[in-house]
Tab-separated table of C-alpha atoms in Angstrom:
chain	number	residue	atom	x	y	z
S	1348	UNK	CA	-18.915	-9.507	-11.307
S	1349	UNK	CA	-20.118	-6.506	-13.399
S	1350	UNK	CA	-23.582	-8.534	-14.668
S	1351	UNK	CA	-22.266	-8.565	-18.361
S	1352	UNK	CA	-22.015	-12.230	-18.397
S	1353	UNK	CA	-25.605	-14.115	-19.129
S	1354	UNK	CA	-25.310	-17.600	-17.032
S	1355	UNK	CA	-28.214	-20.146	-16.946
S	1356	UNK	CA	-29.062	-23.334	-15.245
S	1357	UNK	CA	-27.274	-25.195	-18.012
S	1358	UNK	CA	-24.494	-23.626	-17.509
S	1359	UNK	CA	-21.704	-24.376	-15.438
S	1360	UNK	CA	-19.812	-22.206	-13.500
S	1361	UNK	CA	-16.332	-22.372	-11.994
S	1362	UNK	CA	-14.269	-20.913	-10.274
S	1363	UNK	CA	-10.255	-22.237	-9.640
S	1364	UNK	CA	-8.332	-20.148	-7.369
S	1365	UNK	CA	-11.082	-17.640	-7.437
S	1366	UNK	CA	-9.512	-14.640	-5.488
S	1367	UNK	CA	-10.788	-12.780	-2.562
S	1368	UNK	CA	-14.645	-10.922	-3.849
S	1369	UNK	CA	-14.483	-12.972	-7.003
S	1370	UNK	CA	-15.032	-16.154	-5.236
S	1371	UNK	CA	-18.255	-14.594	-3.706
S	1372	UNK	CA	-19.494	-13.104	-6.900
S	1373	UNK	CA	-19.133	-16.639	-7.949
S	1374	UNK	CA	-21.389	-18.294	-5.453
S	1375	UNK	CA	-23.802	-15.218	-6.099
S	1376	UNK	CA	-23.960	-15.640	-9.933
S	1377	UNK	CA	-24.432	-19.514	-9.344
S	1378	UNK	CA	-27.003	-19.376	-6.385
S	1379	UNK	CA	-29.195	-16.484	-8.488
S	1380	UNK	CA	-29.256	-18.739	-11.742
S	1381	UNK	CA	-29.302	-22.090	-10.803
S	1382	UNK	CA	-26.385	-23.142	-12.543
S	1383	UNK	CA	-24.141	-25.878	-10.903
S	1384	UNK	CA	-20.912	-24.581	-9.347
S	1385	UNK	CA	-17.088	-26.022	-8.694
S	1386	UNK	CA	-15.123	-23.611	-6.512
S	1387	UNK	CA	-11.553	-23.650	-4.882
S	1388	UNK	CA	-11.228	-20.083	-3.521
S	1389	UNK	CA	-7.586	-17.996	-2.767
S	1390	UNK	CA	-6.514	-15.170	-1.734
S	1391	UNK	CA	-9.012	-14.111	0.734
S	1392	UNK	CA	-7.668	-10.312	1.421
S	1393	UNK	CA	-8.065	-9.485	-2.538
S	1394	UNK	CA	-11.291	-7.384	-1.902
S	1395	UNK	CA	-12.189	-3.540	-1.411
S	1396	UNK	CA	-12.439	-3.683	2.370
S	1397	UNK	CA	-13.741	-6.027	4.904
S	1398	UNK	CA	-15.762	-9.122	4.395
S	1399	UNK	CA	-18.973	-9.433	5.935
S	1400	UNK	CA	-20.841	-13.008	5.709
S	1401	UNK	CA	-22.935	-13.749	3.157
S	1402	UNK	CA	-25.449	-15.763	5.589
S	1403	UNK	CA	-25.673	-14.505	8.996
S	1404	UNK	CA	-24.371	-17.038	11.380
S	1405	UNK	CA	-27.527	-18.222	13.844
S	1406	UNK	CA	-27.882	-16.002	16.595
S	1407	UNK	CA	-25.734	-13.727	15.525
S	1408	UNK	CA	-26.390	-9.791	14.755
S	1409	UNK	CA	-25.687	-9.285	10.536
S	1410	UNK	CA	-22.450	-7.822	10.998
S	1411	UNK	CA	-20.863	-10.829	13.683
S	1412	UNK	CA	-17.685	-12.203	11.808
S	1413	UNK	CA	-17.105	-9.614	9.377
S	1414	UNK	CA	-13.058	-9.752	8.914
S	1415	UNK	CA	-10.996	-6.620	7.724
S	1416	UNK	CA	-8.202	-7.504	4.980
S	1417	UNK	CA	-5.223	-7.775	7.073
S	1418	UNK	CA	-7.006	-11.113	8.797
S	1419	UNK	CA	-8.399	-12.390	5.711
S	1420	UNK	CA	-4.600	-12.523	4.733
S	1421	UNK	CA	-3.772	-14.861	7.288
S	1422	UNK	CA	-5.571	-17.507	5.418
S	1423	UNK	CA	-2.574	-17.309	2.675
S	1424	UNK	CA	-1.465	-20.824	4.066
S	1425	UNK	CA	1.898	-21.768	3.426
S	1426	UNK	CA	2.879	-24.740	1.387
S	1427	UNK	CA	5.275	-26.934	3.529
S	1428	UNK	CA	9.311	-27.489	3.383
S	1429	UNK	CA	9.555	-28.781	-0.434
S	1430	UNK	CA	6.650	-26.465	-1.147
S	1431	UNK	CA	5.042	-26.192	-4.990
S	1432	UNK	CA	7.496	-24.064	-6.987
S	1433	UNK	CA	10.425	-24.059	-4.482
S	1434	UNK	CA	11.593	-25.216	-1.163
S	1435	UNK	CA	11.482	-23.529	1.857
S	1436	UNK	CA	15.014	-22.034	2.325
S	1437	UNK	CA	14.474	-20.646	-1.368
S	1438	UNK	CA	10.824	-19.299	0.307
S	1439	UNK	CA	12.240	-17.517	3.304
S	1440	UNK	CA	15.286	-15.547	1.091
S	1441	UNK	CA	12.642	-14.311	-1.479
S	1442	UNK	CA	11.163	-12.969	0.935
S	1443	UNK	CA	13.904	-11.254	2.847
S	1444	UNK	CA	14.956	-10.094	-0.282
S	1445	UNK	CA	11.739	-8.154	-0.786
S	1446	UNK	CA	11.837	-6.766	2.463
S	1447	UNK	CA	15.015	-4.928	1.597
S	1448	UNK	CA	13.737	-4.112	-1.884
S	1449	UNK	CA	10.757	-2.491	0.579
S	1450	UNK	CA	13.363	-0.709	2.891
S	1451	UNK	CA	15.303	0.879	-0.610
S	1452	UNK	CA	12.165	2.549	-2.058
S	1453	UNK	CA	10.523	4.043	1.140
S	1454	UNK	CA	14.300	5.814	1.706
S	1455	UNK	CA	13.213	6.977	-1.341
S	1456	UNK	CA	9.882	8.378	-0.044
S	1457	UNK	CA	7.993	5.843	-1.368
S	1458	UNK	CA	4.510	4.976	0.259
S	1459	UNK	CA	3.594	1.664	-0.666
S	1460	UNK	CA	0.707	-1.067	-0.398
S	1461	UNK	CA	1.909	-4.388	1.335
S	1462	UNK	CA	3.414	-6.294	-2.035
S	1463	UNK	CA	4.058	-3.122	-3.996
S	1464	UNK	CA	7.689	-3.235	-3.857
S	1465	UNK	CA	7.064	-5.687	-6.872
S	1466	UNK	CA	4.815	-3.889	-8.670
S	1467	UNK	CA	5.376	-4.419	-12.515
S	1468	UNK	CA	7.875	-7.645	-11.543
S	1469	UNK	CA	6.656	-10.953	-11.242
S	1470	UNK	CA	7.101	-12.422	-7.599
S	1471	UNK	CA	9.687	-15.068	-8.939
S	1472	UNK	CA	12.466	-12.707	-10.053
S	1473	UNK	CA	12.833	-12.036	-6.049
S	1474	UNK	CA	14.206	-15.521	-5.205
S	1475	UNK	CA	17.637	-14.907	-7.805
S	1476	UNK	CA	20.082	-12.213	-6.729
S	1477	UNK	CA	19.790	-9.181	-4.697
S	1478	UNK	CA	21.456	-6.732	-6.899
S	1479	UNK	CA	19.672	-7.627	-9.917
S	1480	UNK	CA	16.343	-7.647	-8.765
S	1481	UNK	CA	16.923	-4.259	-7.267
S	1482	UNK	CA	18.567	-2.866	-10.486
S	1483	UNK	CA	15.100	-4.459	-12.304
S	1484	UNK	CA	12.168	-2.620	-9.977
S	1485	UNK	CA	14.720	0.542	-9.745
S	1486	UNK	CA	14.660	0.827	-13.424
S	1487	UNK	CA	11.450	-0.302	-14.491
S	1488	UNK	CA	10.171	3.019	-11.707
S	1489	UNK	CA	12.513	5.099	-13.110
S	1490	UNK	CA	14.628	5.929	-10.265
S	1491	UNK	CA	18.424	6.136	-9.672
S	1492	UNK	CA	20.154	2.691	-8.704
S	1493	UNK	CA	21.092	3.226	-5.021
S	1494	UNK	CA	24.907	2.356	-3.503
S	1495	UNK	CA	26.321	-0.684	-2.035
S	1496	UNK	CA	26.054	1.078	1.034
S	1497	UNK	CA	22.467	1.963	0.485
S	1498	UNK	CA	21.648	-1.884	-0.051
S	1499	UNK	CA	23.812	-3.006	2.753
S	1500	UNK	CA	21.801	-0.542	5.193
S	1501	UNK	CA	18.656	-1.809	3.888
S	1502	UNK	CA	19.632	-5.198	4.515
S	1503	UNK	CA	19.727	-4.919	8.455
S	1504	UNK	CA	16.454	-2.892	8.501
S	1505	UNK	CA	15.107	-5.675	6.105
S	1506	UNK	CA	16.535	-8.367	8.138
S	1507	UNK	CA	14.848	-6.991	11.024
S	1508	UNK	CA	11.502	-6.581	9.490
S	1509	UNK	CA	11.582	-9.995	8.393
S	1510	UNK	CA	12.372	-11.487	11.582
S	1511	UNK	CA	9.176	-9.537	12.605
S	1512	UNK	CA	6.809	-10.589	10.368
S	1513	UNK	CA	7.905	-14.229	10.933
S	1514	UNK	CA	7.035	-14.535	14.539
S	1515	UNK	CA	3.455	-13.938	13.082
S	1516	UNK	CA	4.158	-17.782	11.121
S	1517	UNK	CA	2.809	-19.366	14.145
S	1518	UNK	CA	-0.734	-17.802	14.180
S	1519	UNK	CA	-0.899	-17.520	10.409
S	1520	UNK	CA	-0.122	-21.549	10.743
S	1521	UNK	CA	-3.045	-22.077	13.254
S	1522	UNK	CA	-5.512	-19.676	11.932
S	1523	UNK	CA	-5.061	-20.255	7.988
S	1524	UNK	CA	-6.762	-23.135	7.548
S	1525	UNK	CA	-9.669	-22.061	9.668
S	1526	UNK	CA	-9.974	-18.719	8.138
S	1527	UNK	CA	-10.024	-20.515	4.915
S	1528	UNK	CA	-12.710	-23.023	5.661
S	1529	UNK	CA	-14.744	-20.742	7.881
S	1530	UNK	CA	-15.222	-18.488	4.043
S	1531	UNK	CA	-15.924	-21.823	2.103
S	1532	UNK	CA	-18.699	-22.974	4.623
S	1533	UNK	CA	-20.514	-19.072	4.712
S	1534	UNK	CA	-20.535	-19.379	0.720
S	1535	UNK	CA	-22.047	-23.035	1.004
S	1536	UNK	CA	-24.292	-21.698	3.555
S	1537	UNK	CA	-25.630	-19.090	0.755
S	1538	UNK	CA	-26.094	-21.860	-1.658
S	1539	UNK	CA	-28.179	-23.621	1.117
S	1540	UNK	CA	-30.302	-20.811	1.858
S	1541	UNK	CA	-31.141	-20.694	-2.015
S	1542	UNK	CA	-32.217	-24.403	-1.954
S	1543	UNK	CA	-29.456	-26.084	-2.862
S	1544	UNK	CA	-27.702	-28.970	-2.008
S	1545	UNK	CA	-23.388	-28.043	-1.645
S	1546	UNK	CA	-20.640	-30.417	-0.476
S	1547	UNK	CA	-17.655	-29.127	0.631
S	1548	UNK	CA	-14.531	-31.199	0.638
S	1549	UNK	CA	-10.323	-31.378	0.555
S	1550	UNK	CA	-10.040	-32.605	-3.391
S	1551	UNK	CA	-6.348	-33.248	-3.290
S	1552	UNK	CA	-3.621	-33.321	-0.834
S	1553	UNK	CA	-1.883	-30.264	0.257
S	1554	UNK	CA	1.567	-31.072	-0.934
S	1555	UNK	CA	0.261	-31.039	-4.478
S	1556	UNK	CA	-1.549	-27.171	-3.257
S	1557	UNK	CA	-2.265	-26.102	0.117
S	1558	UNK	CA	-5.941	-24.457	-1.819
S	1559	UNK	CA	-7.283	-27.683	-2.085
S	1560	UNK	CA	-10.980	-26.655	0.129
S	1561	UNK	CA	-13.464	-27.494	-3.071
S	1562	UNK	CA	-17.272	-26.017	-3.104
S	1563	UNK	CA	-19.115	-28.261	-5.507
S	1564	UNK	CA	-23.156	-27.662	-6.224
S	1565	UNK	CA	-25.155	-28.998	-8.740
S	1566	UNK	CA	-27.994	-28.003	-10.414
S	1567	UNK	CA	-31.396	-27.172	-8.972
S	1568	UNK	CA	-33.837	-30.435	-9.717
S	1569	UNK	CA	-37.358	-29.252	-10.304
S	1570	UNK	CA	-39.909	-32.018	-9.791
């Protein structure tokens, strides 16, 4: 990413669960130097504004499909009802739960990026109990532990928030995959345009991980 890192066509370069930019600097760095290349990309929306397409699609003016953040995110597929670390009830009340810990600190006057409310906590502390993980994110900020009633108010609001954001499930469900395909093709498409040969393929069903969209491209072969 910052050109510090000498690559050559002996190399080989990977990427797993390369987020957002990175997974384009990857391509990049592997198209420029011939190296071969193994990619499974994630986390689309990790990136300092939109994404424009590395090739231009046919026909198309330079700056046709570039996506802003918030619909890159979309292609955060969801693992299914057992999911990878835990099931989907345990899913759905993590993430209540940080919609209330959301509610607390803006009555606070807190302005905060979507997924601050765990800054400094890992993401797994929010599927235990309430009060502790509220005690945890209070303290580590250095602010005063709010009431029961305090929590029990920003329960509703977080209950309605949440039942917000899940009516957008259904077009997250049908656009993911698309969104997250539509980015592996554009980076095999600059790999193309450099001369070289990529496959793109599924390497390994989704229950095991829903990122399972692999960019493989060998070396260049000079004759």
């Amino acid at each position: 990413r910052d050109g510090a890192v000498s690559v050559g066509p002996r190399d080989l370069v990977v990427g797993l669960h390369a987020c957002g930019a990175l997974g384009d600097d990857t391509v990049r760095l592997a198209g420029a130097t011939g190296a071969p290349v193994c990619l499974v990309g994630c986390c689309l929306q990790k990136r300092e504004g939109a994404r424009a397409p590395l090739v231009a699609p046919p026909g198309f003016p330079p700056t046709a499909l570039t996506l802003p953040r918030d619909v890159l995110g979309l292609a955060n597929v969801r693992d299914g009802d057992d999911g990878v670390e835990e099931d989907l009830q345990t899913r759905v009340a993590s993430r209540l739960r940080r919609h209330v810990l959301r509610e607390l600190l803006e009555r606070r006057g807190l302005s905060l990026a979507p997924g601050e409310e765990m800054r400094g906590v890992n993401r797994r502390r929010a599927t235990g109990d309430l009060h502790a993980l509220v005690r945890m994110v209070f303290e580590r900020r250095g602010l005063a532990l709010p009431t029961g009633v305090d929590v029990e108010v920003a329960r509703t609001a977080g209950e309605r928030a949440h039942a917000l954001v899940r009516r957008w499930e259904l077009p997250r469900f049908l656009l993911g995959r698309l969104l997250e395909v539509w980015v592996a093709l554009d980076r095999a498409a600059l790999l193309a345009s450099m001369g070289r040969e990529p496959s793109l393929f599924a390497a390994w069903d989704a229950r095991t991980s829903p990122r399972n969209v692999v960019l493989v491209a060998s070396r260049v072969t000079r004759r």
